[in-house]
PDB file of C-alpha atoms in Angstrom:
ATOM      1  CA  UNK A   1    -240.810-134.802  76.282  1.00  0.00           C
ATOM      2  CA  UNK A   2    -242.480-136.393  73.386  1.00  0.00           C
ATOM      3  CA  UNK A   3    -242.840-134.429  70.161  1.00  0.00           C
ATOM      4  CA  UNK A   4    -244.343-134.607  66.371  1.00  0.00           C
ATOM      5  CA  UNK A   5    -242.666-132.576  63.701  1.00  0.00           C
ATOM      6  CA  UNK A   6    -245.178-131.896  61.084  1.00  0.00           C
ATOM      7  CA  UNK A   7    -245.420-129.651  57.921  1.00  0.00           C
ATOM      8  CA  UNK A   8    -245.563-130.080  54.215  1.00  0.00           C
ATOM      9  CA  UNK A   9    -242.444-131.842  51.992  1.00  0.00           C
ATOM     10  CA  UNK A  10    -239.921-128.950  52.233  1.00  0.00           C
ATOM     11  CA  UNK A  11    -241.042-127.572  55.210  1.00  0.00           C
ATOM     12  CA  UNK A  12    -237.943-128.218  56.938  1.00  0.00           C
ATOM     13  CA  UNK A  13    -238.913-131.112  59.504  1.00  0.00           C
ATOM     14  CA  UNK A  14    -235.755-132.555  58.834  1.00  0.00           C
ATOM     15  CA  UNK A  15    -233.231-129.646  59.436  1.00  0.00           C
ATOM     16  CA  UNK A  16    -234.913-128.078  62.818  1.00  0.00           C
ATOM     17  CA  UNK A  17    -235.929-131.621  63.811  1.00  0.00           C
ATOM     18  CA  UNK A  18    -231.320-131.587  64.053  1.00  0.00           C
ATOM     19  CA  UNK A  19    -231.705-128.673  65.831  1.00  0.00           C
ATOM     20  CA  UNK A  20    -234.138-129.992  68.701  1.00  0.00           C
ATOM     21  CA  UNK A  21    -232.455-133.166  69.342  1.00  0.00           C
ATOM     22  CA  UNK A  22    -229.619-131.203  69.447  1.00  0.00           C
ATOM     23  CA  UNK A  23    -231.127-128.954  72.430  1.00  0.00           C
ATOM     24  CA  UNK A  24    -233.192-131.164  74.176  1.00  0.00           C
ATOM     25  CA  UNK A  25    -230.796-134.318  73.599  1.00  0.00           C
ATOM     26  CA  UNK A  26    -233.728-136.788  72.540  1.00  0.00           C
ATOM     27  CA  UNK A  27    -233.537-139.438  70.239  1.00  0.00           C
ATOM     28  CA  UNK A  28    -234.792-138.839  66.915  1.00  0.00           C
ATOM     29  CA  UNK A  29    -237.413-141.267  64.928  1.00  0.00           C
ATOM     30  CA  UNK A  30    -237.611-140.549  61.381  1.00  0.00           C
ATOM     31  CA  UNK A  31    -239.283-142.845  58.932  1.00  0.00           C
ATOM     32  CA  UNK A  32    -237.607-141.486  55.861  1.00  0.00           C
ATOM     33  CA  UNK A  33    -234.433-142.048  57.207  1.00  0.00           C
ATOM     34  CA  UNK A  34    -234.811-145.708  58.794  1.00  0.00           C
ATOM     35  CA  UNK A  35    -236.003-146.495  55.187  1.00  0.00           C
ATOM     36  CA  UNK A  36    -233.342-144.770  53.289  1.00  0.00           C
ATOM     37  CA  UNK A  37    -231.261-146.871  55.708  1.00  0.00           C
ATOM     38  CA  UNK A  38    -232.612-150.082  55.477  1.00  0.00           C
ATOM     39  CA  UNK A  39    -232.480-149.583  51.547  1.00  0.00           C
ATOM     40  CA  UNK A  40    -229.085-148.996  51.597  1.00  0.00           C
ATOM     41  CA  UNK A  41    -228.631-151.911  53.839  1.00  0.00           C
ATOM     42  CA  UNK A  42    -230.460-154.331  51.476  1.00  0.00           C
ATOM     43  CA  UNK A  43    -232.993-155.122  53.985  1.00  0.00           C
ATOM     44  CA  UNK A  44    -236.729-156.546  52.688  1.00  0.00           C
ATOM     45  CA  UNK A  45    -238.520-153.517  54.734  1.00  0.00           C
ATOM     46  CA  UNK A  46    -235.909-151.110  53.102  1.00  0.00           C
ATOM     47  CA  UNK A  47    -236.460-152.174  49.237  1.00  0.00           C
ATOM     48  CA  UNK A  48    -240.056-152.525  49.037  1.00  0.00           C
ATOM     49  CA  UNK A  49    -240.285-148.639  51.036  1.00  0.00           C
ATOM     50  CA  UNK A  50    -238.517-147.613  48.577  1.00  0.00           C
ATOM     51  CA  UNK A  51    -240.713-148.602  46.080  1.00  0.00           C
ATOM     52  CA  UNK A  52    -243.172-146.136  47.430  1.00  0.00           C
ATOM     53  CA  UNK A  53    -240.750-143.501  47.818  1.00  0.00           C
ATOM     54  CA  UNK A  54    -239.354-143.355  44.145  1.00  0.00           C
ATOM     55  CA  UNK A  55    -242.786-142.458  43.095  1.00  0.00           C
ATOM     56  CA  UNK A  56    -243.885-139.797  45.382  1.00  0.00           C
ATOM     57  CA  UNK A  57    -246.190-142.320  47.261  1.00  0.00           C
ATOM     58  CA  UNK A  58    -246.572-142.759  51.152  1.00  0.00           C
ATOM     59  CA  UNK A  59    -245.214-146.038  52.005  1.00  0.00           C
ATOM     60  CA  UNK A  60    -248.081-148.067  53.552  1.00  0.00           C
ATOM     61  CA  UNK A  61    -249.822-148.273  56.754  1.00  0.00           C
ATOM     62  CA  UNK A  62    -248.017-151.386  57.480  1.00  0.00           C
ATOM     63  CA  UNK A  63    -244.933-150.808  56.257  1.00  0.00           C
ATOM     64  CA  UNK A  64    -244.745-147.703  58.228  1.00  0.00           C
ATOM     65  CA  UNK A  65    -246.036-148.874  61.914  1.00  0.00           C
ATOM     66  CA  UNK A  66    -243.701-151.717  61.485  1.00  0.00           C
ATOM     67  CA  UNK A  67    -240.450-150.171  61.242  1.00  0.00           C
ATOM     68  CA  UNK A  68    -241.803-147.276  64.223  1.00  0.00           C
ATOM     69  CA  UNK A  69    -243.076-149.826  66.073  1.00  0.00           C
ATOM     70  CA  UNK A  70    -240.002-151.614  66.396  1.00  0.00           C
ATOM     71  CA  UNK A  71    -237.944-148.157  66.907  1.00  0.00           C
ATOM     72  CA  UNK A  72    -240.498-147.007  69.515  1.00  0.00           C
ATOM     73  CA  UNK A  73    -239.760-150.365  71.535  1.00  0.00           C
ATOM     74  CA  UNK A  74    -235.783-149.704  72.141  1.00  0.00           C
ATOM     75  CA  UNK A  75    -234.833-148.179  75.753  1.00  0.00           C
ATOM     76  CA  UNK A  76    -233.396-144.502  74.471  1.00  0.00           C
ATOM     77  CA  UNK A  77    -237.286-143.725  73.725  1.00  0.00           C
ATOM     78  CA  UNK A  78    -238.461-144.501  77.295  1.00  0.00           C
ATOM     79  CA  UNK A  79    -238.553-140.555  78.261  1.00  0.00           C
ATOM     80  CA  UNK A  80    -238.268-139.020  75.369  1.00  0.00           C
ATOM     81  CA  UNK A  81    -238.225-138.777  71.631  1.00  0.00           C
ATOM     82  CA  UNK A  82    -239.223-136.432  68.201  1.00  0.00           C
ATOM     83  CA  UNK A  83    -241.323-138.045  65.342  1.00  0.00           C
ATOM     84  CA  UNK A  84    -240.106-136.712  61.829  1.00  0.00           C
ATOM     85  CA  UNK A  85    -242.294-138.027  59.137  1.00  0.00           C
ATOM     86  CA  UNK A  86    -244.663-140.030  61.010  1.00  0.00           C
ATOM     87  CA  UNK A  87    -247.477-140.498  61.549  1.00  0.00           C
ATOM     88  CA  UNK A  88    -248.770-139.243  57.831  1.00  0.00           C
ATOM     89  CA  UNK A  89    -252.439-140.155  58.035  1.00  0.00           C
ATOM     90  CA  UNK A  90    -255.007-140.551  60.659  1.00  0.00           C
ATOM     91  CA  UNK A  91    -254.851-144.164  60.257  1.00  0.00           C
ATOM     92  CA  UNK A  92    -251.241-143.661  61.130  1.00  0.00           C
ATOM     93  CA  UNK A  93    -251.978-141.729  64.180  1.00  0.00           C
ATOM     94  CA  UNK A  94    -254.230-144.076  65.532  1.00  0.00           C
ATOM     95  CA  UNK A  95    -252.229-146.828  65.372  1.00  0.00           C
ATOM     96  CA  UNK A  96    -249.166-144.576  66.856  1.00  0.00           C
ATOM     97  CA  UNK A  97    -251.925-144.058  69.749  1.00  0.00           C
ATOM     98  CA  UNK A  98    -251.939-147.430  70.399  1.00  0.00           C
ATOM     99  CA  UNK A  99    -248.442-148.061  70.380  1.00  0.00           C
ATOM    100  CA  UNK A 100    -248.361-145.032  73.225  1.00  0.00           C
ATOM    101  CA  UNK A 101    -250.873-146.219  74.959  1.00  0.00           C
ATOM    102  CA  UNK A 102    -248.880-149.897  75.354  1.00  0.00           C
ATOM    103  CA  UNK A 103    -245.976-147.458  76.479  1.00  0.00           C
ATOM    104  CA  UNK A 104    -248.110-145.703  79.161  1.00  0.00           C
ATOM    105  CA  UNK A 105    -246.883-142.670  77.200  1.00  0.00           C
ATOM    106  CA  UNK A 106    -248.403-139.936  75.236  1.00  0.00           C
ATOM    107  CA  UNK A 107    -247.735-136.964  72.790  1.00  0.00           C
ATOM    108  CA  UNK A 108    -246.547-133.961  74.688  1.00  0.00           C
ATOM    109  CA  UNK A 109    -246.579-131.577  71.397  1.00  0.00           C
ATOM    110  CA  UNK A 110    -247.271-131.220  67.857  1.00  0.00           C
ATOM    111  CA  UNK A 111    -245.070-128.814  65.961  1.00  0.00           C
ATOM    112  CA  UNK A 112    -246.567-128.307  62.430  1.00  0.00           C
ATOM    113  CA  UNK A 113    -244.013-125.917  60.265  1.00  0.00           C
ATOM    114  CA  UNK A 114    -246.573-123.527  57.825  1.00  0.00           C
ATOM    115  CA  UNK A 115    -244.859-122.984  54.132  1.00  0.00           C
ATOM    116  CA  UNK A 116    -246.252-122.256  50.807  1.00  0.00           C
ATOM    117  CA  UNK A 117    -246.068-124.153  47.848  1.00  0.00           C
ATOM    118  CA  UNK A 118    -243.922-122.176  45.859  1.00  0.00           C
ATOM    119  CA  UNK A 119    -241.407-121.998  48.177  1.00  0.00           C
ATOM    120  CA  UNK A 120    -241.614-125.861  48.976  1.00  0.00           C
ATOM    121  CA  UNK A 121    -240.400-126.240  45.101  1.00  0.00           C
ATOM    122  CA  UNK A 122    -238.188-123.803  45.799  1.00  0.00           C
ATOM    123  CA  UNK A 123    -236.026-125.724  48.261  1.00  0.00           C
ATOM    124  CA  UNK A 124    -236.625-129.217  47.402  1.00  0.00           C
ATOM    125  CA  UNK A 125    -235.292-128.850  43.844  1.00  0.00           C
ATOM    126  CA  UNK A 126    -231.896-127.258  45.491  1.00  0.00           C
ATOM    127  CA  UNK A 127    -231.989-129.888  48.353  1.00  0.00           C
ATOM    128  CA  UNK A 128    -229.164-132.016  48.724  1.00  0.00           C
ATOM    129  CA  UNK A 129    -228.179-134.417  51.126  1.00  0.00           C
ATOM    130  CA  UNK A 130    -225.198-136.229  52.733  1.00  0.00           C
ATOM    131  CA  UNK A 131    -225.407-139.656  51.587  1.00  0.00           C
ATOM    132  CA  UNK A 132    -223.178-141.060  54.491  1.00  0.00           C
ATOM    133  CA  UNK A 133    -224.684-139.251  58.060  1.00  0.00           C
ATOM    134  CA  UNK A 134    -227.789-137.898  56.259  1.00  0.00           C
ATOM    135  CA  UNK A 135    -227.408-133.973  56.713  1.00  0.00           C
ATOM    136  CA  UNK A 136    -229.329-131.625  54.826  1.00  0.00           C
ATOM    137  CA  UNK A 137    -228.193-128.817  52.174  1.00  0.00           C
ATOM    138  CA  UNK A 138    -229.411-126.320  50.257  1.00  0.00           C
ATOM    139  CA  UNK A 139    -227.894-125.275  47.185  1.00  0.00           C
ATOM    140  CA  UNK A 140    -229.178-120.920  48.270  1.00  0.00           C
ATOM    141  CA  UNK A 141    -230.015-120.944  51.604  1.00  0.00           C
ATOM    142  CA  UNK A 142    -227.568-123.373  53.348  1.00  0.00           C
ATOM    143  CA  UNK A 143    -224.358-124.362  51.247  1.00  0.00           C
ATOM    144  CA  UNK A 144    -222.056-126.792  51.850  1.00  0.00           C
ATOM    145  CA  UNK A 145    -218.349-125.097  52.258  1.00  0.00           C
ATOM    146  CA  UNK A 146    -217.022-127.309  49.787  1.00  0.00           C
ATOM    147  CA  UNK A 147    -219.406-127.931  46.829  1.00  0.00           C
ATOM    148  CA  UNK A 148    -220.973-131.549  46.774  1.00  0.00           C
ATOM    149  CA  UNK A 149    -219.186-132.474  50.242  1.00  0.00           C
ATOM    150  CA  UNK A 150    -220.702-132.034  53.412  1.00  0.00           C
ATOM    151  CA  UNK A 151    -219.402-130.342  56.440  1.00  0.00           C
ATOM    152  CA  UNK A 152    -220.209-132.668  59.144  1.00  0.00           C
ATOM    153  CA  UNK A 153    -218.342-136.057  57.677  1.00  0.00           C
ATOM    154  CA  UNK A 154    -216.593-135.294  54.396  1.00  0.00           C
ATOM    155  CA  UNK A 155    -219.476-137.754  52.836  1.00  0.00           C
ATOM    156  CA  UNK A 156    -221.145-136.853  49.150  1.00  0.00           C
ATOM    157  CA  UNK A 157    -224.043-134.716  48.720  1.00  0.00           C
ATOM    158  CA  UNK A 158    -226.505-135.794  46.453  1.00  0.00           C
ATOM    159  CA  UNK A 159    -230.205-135.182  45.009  1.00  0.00           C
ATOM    160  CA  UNK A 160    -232.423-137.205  46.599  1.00  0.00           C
ATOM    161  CA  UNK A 161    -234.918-139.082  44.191  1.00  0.00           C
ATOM    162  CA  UNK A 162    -238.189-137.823  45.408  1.00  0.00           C
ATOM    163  CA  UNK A 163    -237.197-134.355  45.191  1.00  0.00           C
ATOM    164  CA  UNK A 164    -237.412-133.892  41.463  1.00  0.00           C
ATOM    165  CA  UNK A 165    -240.373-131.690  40.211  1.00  0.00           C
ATOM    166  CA  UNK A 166    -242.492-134.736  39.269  1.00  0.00           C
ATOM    167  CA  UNK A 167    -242.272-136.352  42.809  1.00  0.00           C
ATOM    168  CA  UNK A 168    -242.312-132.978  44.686  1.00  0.00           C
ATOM    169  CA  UNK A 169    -245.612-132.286  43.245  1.00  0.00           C
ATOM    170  CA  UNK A 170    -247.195-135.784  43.466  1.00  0.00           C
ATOM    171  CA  UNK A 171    -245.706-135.323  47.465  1.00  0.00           C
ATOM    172  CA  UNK A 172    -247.626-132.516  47.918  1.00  0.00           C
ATOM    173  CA  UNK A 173    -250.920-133.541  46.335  1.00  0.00           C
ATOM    174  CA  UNK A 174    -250.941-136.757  48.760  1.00  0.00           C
ATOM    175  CA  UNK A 175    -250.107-134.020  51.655  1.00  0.00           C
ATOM    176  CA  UNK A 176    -253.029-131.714  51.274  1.00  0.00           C
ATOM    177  CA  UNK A 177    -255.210-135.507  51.124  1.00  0.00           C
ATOM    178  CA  UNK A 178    -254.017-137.650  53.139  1.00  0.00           C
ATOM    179  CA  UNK A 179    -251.677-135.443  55.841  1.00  0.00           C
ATOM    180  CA  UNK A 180    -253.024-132.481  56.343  1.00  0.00           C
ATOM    181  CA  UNK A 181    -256.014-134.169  57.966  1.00  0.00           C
ATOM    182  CA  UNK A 182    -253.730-134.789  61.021  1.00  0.00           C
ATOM    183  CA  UNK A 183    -253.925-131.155  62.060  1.00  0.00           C
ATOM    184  CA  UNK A 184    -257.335-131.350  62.924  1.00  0.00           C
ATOM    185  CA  UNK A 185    -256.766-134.345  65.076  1.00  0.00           C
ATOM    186  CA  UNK A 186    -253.821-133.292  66.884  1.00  0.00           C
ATOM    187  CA  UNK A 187    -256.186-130.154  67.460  1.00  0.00           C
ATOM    188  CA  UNK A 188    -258.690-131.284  68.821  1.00  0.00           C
ATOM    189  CA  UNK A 189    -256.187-133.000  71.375  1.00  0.00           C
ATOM    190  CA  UNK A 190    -255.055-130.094  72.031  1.00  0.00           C
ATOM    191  CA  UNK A 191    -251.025-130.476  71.562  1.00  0.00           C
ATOM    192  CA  UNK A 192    -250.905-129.071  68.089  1.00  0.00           C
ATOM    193  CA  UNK A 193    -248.747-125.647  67.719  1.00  0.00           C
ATOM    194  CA  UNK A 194    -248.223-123.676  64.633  1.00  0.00           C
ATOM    195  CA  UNK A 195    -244.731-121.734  63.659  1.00  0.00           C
ATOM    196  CA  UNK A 196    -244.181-119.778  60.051  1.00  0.00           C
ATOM    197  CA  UNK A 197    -241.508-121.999  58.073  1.00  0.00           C
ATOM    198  CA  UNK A 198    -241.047-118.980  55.688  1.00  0.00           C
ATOM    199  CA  UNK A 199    -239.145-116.728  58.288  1.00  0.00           C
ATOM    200  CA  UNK A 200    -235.329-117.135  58.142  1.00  0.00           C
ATOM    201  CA  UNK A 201    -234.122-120.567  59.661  1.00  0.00           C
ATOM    202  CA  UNK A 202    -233.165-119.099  62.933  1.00  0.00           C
ATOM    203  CA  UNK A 203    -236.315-117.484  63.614  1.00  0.00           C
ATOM    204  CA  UNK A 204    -238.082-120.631  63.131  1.00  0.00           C
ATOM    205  CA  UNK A 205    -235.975-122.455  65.732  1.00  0.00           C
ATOM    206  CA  UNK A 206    -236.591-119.945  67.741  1.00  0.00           C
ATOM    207  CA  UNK A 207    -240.247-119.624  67.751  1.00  0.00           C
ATOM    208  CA  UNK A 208    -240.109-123.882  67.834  1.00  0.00           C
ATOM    209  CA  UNK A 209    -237.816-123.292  71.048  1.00  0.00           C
ATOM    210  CA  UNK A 210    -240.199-120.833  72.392  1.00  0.00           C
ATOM    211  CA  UNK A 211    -243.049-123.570  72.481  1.00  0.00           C
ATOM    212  CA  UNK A 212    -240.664-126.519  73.506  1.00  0.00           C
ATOM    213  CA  UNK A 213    -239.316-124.336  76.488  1.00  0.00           C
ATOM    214  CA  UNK A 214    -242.691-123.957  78.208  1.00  0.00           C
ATOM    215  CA  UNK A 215    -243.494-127.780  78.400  1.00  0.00           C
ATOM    216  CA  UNK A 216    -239.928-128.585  79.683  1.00  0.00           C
TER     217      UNK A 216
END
């Protein structure tokens, strides 16, 4: 099973995206996080992403396709795999059709996680995030046991740069432009499945389950 996780910055992509991998034991591709690596890593692709990032911006076209591109060619994503943060505009998605059409593969599902703005504030500005394996916080809704450490590894928790209120708004202006777009052609393919991010967390991995389980 292929998959896209889609919805605006905030959403929670990240946190049920865990949650599915988890389940359905799939590899998991997520731009944000292959840059944030490749940053921290010193790598070319890494420090000119970031670039991007630090302002609110989507990190270009051919940025982007390179680095998934290169992920989508290793042998874990042969059967299966979950998209988180990509593709981000149509251009995006075409050029993610080609690279499935070279794999003789295609998008089994499009999981696009509904939230309002105010909320999306809401839980970026309390986000925090495990600098070592990446895990997500919230400083309300999902706190660590020990403040500023994280559960999983013991690693630090920090703000992440692009959630202040500056970038979280500029994030969401280039959403309703360039991203939200993609519903419409993920519609019209038929594969694209809606689920209310603004229920408690379980209930939306539930209802995500609830889709996944029928095209197992």
């Amino acid at each position: 099973m292929k998959i896209l996780v889609m919805g605006p910055p905030g959403a929670g992509k990240g946190s049920q995206a865990s949650r599915i991998i988890e389940k359905y034991e799939m590899p998991s591709i997520s731009t944000g996080q292959m840059f944030r690596d490749a940053y921290n890593a010193e790598e070319p692709i890494g420090i000119e992403a970031m670039k991007f990032i630090r302002d609110g911006n989507l990190v270009s076209d051919d940025i982007t396709n390179k680095i998934v591109r290169l992920r989508l060619h290793k042998e874990d994503t042969t059967t299966s795999f979950l998209l988180d943060g990509y593709p981000r505009t149509v251009a995006q998605a075409a050029a993610l059709d080609e690279m499935l059409v070279e794999m003789e593969s295609n998008l089994d599902a499009v999981i696009n996680i509904l939230s309002s703005h105010d909320v999306l504030f809401e839980r970026m500005e309390q986000r925090r995030v495990c600098k070592k394996c990446g895990r997500t916080y919230h400083l309300r809704f999902k706190k660590p046991s020990v403040d500023g450490v994280c559960d999983k590894c013991d690693g630090e928790l920090y703000q992440r740069e692009d959630d202040s209120h500056e970038s979280v708004k500029r994030r969401l202006e280039i959403y309703e432009t360039k991203t939200k777009p993609l519903l419409d052609y993920y519609s019209e393919k038929g594969i694209l499945y809606h689920v209310n991010g603004m229920q408690d967390f379980d209930k939306v991995t539930d209802d995500i389950f609830l889709v996944l389980d029928e095209l197992v």
